[in-house]
C-alpha positions as CSV (number, residue, x, y, z in Angstrom):
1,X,-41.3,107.4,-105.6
2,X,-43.0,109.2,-102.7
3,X,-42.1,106.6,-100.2
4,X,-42.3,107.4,-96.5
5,X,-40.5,104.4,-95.2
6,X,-36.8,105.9,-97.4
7,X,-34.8,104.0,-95.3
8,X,-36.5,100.6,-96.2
9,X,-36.7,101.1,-99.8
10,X,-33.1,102.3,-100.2
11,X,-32.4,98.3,-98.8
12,X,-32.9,97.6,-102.3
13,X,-30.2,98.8,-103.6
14,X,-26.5,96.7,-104.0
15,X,-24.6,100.4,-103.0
16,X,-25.3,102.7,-99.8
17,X,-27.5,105.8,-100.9
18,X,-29.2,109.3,-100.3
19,X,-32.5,110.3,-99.8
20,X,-32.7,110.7,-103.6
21,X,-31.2,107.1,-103.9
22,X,-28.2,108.2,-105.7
23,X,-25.2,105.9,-104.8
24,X,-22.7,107.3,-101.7
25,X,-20.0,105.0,-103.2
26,X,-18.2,103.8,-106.3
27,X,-17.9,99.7,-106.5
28,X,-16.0,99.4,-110.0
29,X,-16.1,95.9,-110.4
30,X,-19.9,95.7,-110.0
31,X,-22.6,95.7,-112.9
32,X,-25.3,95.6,-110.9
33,X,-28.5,97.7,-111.8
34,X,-29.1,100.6,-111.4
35,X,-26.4,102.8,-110.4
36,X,-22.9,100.1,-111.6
37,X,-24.6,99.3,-114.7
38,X,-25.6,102.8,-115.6
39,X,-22.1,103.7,-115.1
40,X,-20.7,101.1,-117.1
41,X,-23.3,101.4,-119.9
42,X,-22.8,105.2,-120.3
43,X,-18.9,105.3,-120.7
44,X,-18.6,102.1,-122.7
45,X,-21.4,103.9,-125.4
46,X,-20.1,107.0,-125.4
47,X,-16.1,105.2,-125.9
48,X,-17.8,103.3,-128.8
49,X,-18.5,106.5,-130.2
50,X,-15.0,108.2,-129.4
51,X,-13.5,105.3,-131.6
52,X,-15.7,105.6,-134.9
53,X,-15.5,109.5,-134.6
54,X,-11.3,109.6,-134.7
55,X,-11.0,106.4,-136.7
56,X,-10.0,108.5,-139.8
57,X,-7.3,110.1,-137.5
58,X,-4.9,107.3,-137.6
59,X,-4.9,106.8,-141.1
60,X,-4.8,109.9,-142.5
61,X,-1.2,109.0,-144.3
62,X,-3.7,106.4,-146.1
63,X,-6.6,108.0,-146.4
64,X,-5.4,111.2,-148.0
65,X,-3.6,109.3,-151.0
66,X,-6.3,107.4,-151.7
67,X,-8.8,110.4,-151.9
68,X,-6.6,113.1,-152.8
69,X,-6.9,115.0,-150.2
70,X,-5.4,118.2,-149.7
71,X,-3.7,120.3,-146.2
72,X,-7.3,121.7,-146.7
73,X,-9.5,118.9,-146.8
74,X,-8.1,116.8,-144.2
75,X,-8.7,120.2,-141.6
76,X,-12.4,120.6,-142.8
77,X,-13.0,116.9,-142.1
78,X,-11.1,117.1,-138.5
79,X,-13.5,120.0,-138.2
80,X,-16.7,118.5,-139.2
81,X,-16.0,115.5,-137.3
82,X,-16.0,117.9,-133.9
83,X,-18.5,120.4,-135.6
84,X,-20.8,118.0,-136.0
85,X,-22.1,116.9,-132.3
86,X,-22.5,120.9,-131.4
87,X,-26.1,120.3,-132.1
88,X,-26.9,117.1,-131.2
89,X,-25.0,117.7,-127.7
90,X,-27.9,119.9,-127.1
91,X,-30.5,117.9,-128.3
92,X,-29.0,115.3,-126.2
93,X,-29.2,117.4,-123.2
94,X,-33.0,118.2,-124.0
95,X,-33.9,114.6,-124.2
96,X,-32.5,113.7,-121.1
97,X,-34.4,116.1,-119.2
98,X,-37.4,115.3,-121.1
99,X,-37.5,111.5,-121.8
100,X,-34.1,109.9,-120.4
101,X,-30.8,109.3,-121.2
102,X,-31.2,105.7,-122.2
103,X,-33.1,106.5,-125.1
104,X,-31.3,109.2,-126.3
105,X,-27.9,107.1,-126.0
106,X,-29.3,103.6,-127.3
107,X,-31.0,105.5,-130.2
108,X,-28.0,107.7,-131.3
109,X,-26.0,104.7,-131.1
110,X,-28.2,102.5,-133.8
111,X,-28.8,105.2,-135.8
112,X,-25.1,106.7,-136.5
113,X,-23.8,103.0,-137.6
114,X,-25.1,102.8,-140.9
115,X,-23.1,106.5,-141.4
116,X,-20.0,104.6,-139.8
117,X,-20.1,101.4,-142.8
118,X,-20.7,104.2,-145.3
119,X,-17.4,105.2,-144.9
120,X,-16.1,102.0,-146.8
121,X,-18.3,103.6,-149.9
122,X,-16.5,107.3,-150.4
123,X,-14.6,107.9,-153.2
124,X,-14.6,112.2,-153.0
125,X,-13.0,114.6,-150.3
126,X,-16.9,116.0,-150.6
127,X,-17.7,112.4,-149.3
128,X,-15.3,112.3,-146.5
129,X,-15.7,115.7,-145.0
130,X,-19.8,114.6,-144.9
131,X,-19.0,111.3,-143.7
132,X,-17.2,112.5,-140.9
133,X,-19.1,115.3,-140.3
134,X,-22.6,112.7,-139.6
135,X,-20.4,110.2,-137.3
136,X,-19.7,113.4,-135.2
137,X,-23.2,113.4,-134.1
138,X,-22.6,110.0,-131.8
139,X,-20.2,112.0,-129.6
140,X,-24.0,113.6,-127.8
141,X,-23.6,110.2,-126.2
142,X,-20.9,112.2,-123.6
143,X,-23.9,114.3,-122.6
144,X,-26.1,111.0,-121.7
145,X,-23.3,109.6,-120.3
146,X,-22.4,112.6,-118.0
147,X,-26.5,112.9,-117.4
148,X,-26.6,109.4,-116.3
149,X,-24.1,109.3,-113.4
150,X,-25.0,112.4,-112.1
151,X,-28.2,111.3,-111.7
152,X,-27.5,108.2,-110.2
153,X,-24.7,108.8,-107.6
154,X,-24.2,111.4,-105.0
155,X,-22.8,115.0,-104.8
156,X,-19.9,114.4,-102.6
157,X,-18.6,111.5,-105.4
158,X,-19.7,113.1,-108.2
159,X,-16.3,114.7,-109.7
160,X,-14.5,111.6,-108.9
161,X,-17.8,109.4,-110.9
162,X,-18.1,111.8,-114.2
163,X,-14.1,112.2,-114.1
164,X,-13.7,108.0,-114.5
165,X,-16.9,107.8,-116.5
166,X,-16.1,110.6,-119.2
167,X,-12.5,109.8,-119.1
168,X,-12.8,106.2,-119.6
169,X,-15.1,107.1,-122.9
170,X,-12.7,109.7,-123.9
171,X,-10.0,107.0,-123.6
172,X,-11.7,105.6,-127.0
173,X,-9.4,108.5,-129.0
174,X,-6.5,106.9,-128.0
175,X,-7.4,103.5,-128.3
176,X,-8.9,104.1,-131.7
177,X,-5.2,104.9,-132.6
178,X,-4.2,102.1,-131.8
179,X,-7.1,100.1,-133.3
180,X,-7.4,101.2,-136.6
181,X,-3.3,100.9,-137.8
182,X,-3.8,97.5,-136.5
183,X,-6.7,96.3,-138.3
184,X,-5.1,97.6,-141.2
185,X,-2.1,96.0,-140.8
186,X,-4.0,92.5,-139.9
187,X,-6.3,93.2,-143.7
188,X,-3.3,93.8,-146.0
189,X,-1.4,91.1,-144.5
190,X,-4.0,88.4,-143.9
191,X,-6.4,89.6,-145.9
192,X,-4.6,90.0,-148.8
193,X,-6.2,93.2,-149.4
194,X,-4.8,96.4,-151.0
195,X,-3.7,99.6,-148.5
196,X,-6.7,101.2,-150.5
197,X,-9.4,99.0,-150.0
198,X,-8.3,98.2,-146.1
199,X,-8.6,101.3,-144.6
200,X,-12.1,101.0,-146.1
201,X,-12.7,97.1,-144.7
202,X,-11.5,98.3,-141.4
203,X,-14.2,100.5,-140.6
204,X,-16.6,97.9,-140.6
205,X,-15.5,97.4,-136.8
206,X,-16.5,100.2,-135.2
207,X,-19.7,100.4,-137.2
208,X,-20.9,96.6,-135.5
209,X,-19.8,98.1,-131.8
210,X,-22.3,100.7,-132.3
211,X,-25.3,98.3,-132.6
212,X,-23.8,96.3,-130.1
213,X,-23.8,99.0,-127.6
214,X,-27.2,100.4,-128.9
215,X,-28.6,96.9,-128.0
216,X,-27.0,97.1,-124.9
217,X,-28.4,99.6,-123.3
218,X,-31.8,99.8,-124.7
219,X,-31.9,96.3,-123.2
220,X,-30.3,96.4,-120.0
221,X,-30.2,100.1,-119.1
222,X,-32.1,102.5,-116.5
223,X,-33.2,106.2,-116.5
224,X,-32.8,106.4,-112.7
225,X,-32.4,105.0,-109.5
226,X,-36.1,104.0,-109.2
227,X,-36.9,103.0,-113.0
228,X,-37.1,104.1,-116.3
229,X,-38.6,107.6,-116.6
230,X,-41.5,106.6,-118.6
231,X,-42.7,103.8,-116.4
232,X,-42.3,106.5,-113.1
233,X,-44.3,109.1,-115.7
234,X,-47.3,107.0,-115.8
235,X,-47.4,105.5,-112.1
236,X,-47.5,109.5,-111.1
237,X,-43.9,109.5,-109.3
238,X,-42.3,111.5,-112.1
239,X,-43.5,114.9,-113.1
240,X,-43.4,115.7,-116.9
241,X,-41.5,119.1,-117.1
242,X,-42.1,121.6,-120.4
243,X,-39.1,122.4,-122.4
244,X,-39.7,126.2,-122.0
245,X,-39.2,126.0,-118.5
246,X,-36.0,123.4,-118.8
247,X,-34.5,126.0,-121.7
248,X,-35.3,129.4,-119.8
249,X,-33.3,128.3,-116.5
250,X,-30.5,127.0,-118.7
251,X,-29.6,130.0,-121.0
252,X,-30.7,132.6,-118.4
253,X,-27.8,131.3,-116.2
254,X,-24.8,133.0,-116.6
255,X,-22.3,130.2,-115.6
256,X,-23.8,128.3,-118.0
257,X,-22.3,130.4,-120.7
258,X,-18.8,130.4,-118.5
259,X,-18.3,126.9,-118.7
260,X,-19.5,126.4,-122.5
261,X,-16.4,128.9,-122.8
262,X,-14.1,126.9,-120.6
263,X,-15.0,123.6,-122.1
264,X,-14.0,124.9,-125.4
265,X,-10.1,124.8,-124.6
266,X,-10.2,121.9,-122.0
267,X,-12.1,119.1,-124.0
268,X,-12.2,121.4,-127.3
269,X,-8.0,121.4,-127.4
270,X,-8.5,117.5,-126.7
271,X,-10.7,116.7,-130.0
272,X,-8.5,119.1,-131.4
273,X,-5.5,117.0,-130.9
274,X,-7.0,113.7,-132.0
275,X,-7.6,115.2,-135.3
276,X,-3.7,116.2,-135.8
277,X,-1.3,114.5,-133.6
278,X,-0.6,111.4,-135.5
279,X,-0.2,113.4,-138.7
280,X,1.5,115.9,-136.6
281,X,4.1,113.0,-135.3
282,X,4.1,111.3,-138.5
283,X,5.4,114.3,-140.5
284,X,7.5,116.3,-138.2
285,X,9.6,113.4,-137.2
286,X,9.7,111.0,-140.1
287,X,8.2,108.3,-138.4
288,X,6.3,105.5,-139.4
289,X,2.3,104.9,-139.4
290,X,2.2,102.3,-136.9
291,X,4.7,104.3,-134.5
292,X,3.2,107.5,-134.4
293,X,0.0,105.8,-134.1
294,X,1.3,104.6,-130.5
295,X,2.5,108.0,-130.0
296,X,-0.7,109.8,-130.5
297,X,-2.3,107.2,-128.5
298,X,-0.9,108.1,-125.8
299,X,-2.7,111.1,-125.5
300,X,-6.0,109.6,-125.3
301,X,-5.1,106.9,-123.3
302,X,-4.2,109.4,-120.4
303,X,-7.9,109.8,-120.4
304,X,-7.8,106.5,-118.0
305,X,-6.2,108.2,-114.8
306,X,-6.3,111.9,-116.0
307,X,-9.7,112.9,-116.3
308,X,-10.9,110.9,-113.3
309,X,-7.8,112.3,-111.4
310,X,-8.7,116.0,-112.2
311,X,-12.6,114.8,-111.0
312,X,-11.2,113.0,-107.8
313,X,-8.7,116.8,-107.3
314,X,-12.4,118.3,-107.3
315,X,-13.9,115.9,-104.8
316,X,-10.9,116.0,-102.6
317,X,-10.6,120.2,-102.6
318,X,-14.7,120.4,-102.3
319,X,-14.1,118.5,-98.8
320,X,-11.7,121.2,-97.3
321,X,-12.9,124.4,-99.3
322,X,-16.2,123.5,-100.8
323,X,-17.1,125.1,-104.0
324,X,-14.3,127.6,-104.3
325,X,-12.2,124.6,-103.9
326,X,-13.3,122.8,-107.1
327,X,-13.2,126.2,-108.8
328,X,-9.3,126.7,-108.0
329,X,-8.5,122.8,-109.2
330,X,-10.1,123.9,-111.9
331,X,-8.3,127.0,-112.6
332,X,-5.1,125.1,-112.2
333,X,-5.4,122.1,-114.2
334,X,-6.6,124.0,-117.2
335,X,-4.1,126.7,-117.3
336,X,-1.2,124.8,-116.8
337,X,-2.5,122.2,-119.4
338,X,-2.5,125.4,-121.6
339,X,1.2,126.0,-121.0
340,X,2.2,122.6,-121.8
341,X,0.2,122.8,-125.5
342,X,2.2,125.8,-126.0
343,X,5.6,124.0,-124.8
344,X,4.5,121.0,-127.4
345,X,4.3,123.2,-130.4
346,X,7.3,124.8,-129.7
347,X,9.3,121.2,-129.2
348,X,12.2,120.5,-131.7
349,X,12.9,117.1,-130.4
350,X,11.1,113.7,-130.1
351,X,11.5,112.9,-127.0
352,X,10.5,116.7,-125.7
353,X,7.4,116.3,-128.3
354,X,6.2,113.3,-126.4
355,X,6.7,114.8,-122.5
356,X,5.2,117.7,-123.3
357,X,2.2,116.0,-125.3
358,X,1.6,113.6,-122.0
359,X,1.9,116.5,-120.0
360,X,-0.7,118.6,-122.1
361,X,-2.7,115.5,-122.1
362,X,-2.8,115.3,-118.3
363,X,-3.6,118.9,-118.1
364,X,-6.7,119.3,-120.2
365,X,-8.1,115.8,-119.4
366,X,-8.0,117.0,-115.9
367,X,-9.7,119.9,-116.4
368,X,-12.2,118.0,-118.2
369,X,-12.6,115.7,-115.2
370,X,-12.7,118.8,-113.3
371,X,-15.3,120.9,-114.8
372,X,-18.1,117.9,-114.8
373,X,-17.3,118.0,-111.2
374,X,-19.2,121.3,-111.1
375,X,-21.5,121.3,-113.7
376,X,-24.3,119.2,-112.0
377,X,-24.3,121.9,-109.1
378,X,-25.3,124.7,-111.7
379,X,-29.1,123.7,-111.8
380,X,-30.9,121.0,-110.6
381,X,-33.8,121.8,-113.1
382,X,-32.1,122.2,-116.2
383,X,-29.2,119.6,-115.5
384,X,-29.6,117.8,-118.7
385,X,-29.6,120.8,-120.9
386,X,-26.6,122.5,-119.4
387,X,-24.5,119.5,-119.5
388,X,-25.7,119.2,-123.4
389,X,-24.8,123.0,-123.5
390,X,-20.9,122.6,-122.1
391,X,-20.6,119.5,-123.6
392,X,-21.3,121.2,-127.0
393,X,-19.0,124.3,-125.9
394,X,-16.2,121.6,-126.1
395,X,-16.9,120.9,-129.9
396,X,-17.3,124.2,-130.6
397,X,-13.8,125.1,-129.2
398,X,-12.5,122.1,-131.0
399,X,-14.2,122.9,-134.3
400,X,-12.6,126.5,-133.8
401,X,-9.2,126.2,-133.2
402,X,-8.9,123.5,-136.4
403,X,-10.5,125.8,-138.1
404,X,-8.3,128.4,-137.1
405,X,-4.8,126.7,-136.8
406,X,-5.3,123.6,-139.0
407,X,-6.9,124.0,-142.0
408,X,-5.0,126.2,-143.9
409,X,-1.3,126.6,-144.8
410,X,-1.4,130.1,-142.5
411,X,0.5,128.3,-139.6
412,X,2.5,125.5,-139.6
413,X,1.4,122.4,-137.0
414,X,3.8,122.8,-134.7
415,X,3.1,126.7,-134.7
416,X,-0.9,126.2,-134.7
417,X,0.0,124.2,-131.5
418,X,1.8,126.8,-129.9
419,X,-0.9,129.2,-130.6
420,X,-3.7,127.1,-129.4
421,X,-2.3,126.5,-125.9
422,X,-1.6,130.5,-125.5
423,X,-5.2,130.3,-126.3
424,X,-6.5,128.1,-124.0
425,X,-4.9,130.0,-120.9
426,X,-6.4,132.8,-122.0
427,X,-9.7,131.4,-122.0
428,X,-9.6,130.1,-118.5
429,X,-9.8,133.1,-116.6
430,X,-13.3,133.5,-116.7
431,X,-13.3,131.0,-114.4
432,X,-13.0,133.7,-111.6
433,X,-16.1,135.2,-112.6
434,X,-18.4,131.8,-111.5
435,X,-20.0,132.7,-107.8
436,X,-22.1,130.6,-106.3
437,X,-24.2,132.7,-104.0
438,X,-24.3,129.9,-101.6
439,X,-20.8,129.2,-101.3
440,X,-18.5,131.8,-103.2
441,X,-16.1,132.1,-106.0
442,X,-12.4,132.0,-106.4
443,X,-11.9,134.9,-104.5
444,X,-15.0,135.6,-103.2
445,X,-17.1,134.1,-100.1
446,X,-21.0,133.1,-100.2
447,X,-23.5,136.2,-100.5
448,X,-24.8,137.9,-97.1
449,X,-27.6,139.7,-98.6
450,X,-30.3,139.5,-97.0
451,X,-29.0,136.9,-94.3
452,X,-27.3,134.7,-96.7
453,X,-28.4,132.6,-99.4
454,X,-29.2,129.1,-98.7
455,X,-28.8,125.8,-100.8
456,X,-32.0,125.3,-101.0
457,X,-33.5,129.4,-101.5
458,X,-30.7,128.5,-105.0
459,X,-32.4,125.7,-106.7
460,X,-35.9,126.1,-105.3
461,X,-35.4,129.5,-107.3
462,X,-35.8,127.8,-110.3
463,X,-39.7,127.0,-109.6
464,X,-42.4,129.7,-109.5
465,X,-45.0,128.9,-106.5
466,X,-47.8,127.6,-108.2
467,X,-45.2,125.0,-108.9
468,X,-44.2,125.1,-105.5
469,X,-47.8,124.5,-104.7
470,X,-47.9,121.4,-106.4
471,X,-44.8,120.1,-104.5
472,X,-42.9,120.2,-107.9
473,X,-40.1,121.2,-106.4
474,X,-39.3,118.6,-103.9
475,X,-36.6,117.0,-105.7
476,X,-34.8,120.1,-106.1
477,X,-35.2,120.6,-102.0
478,X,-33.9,117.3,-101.5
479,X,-30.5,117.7,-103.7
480,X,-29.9,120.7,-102.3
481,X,-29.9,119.5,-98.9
482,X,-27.5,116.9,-100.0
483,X,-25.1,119.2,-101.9
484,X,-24.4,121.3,-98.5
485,X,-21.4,119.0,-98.9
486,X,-20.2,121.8,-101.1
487,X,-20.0,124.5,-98.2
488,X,-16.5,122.8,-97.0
489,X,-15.2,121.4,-93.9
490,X,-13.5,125.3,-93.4
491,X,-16.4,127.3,-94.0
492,X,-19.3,124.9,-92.1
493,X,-22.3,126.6,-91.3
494,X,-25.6,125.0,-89.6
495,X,-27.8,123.2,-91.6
496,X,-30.7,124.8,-92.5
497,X,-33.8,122.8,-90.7
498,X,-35.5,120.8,-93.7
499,X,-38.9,122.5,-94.4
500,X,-42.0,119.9,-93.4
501,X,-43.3,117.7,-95.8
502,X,-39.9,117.3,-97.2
503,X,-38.8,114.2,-95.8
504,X,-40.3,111.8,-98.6
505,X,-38.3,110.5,-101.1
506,X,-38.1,113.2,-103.7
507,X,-40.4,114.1,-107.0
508,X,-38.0,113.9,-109.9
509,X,-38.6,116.6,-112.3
510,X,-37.0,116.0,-115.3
């Protein structure tokens, strides 16, 4: 990929780029490779996956009776099902960096839907809880989904992108919600088939959308901008990076650890939710399967404007105040998502139950939105790994606080609610800790040791010189040359003169 002539290889492409051929625009509408069909590709698996995980969720009521299930059960299966992906998040994030995300999502895809038809086969709460706990895995496909578009589009778009992409594929919790009380319905009526054996037929769905989607992008995807990373490995225009190096700039990073934290009780309250919010409905308010179904759907379904509006609030606030900007939005969204939780679990009335649940939906989806607006600025090197690494922080937090609030008798639901939002505003003030020597914090402005820190002294940090020496990092140069976006129109500084030999289009390392 070490073209001279940029400019006349970038006429390739169907959307305007960078000097790293990542995509200056958005087109929706398009599917055109690379950039609009990686895009499409990503959320759409990583949806598929969203609806098999929470497919239980819905039917519960069902469920429950026809497995025996006890208060118990049904909260060690919400928490497998979130507990599970911790690990494979990571893994996820390793084998982006190392081989690509369209592997790693077309694989995990395929290989999670014989687990999904198995669920037609338990007959134990042993069963279920395992069941659930293996679908779980397929939600790593956020991680190559969130890989994928920051990879192919630009830094100045990049909240708005991951915000639309992830919260399109998160939308799958509330559609699933939807889905599965409907197939059930449609299999006892037209089917003829018992309550007990439909729940069971209906599963049978989501399983055949996995290896749709598998096939789909194994077939029609693309590692990045300029081809599939094992084709650019073997011309010579990608250089093979060593894990050691990938997982020593990822843990040694502090803000790493910050937003693994803050992703807990931003995405970690939302899996949270889709475990208990139907029941929750259901039981609290005497309501009928198929209408709390649509109520909890709601919830994910906000996942459609929310999540890409708290990414587009990070765009917008990066243009005026850079960095600190996005950090702030951040701030924001989450907390006050936090204080609508705990005005949910503290609702006595329907119709207070359902604003505050939209509300609290808006809020943490933001914040979701929000947060993958800032993770791909953390480290150029280790971007696939950090991303696995927050990504898994959100299960953990989800795993925790069902453990904590919803498995046992301890705390009533609407109490466990209540208790999980004060939680999650709690756990958002580390926030104000993230500084960006080349741009700031919340409340403080770029570092002026030693005359400053530049974008590119940050990421070319993360390569020793005898990997400097073999022009290694040159990718890392060229992204942060087009992340100075991030210093804001208030704070604008000169541009640092581009060091020679720097002008080619970059080395990927990955």
């Amino acid at each position: 990929m070490a073209d001279i002539n940029g400019s006349m290889s970038a006429n390739k492409f169907d959307l305007p780029v960078d000097s790293e051929h990542k995509a200056k625009t958005l087109k929706i509408l398009s599917f055109k490779q690379p950039h609009m069909r990686s895009f499409h590709l990503g959320w759409i698996s990583f949806f598929t996956c969203f609806i098999s995980t929470f497919a239980a969720a819905p039917l519960v009521p069902i469920i429950r009776d026809n497995l025996n299930l006890t208060r118990s059960d049904i909260g060690n299966a919400g928490v497998a099902s979130v507990s599970g992906s911790i690990a494979s998040r990571l893994i996820m994030g390793v084998i982006c960096d190392l081989i690509g995300p369209r592997y790693g999502c077309a694989f995990l895809n395929l290989l999670t839907a014989p687990v999904v038809f198995s669920v037609a086969f338990i007959s134990s709460a042993q069963g279920y809880i395992a069941v659930r706990f293996m679908i779980g895995f397929s939600l790593a496909t956020f991680v190559s989904c969130q890989y994928w578009t920051s990879v192919m589009f630009t830094s100045s778009i990049i909240g708005t992108v991951n915000g639309v992409a992830g919260g399109w594929g998160d939308m799958g919790g509330g559609v699933t919600q939807l889905l599965m009380p409907f197939l059930f319905h449609m299999i006892t009526i037209y089917g003829g088939a018992t309550p007990f054996t439909a729940w069971r037929i209906a599963f049978f769905i989501p399983g055949w959308l996995h290896i749709i989607i598998g096939v789909m992008v194994l077939a029609l995807g693309q590692d990045f901008p300029d081809g599939n990373l094992g084709a650019l490995q073997k011309s010579g225009d990608v250089a093979k990076d060593k894990f050691s190096k990938v997982l020593k700039h990822a843990v040694k990073n502090y803000r790493t650890w910050v937003f693994f934290l803050l992703y807990g009780f931003s995405m970690g309250v939302e899996l949270c939710i889709n475990n208990v919010i139907a029941e929750y409905f259901y039981d609290r308010f005497n309501l009928k399967l198929h209408t709390a179904g649509i109520i909890a759907a709601t919830f994910g379904m906000a996942n459609f404007a929310a999540r890409p509006l708290g990414g587009y609030a990070s765009d917008v606030a990066s243009q005026k105040f850079g960095m600190r900007g996005r950090l702030w939005v951040l701030w924001i969204v989450q907390t006050l998502g936090g204080v609508f939780c705990i005005w949910l679990g503290r609702a006595n009335s329907l119709s207070v139950a359902i604003a505050s649940m939209i509300l609290f939906s808006i809020g943490a989806q933001a914040a979701c939105g929000a947060t993958y607006g800032i993770i791909p600025f953390v480290s150029r090197r280790s971007l696939g790994l950090i991303s696995g690494l927050t990504g898994a922080g959100g299960n953990f937090g989800g795993g925790l606080t069902q453990l904590i609030f919803f498995s046992t008798t301890r705390f009533s639901t609407a109490s466990g609610l209540t208790y999980m939002g004060a939680m999650a505003v709690a756990c958002t003030i580390p926030v104000a800790i993230v500084h960006f020597p080349q741009w700031g914090s919340m409340f403080l402005p770029p570092s002026k040791k030693g005359g400053g820190c530049t974008e590119e002294s940050y990421y070319s940090s993360e390569w020793n010189e005898e990997e400097k020496m073999k022009g290694l990092h040159h990718g890392s140069v060229k992204f942060a040359e087009n992340s100075r976006s991030e210093r804001g129109s208030r704070h604008e500084i000169a541009a640092a003169v581009t060091p020679p030999g720097y002008n080619s289009t970059p080395v990927h390392v990955v």
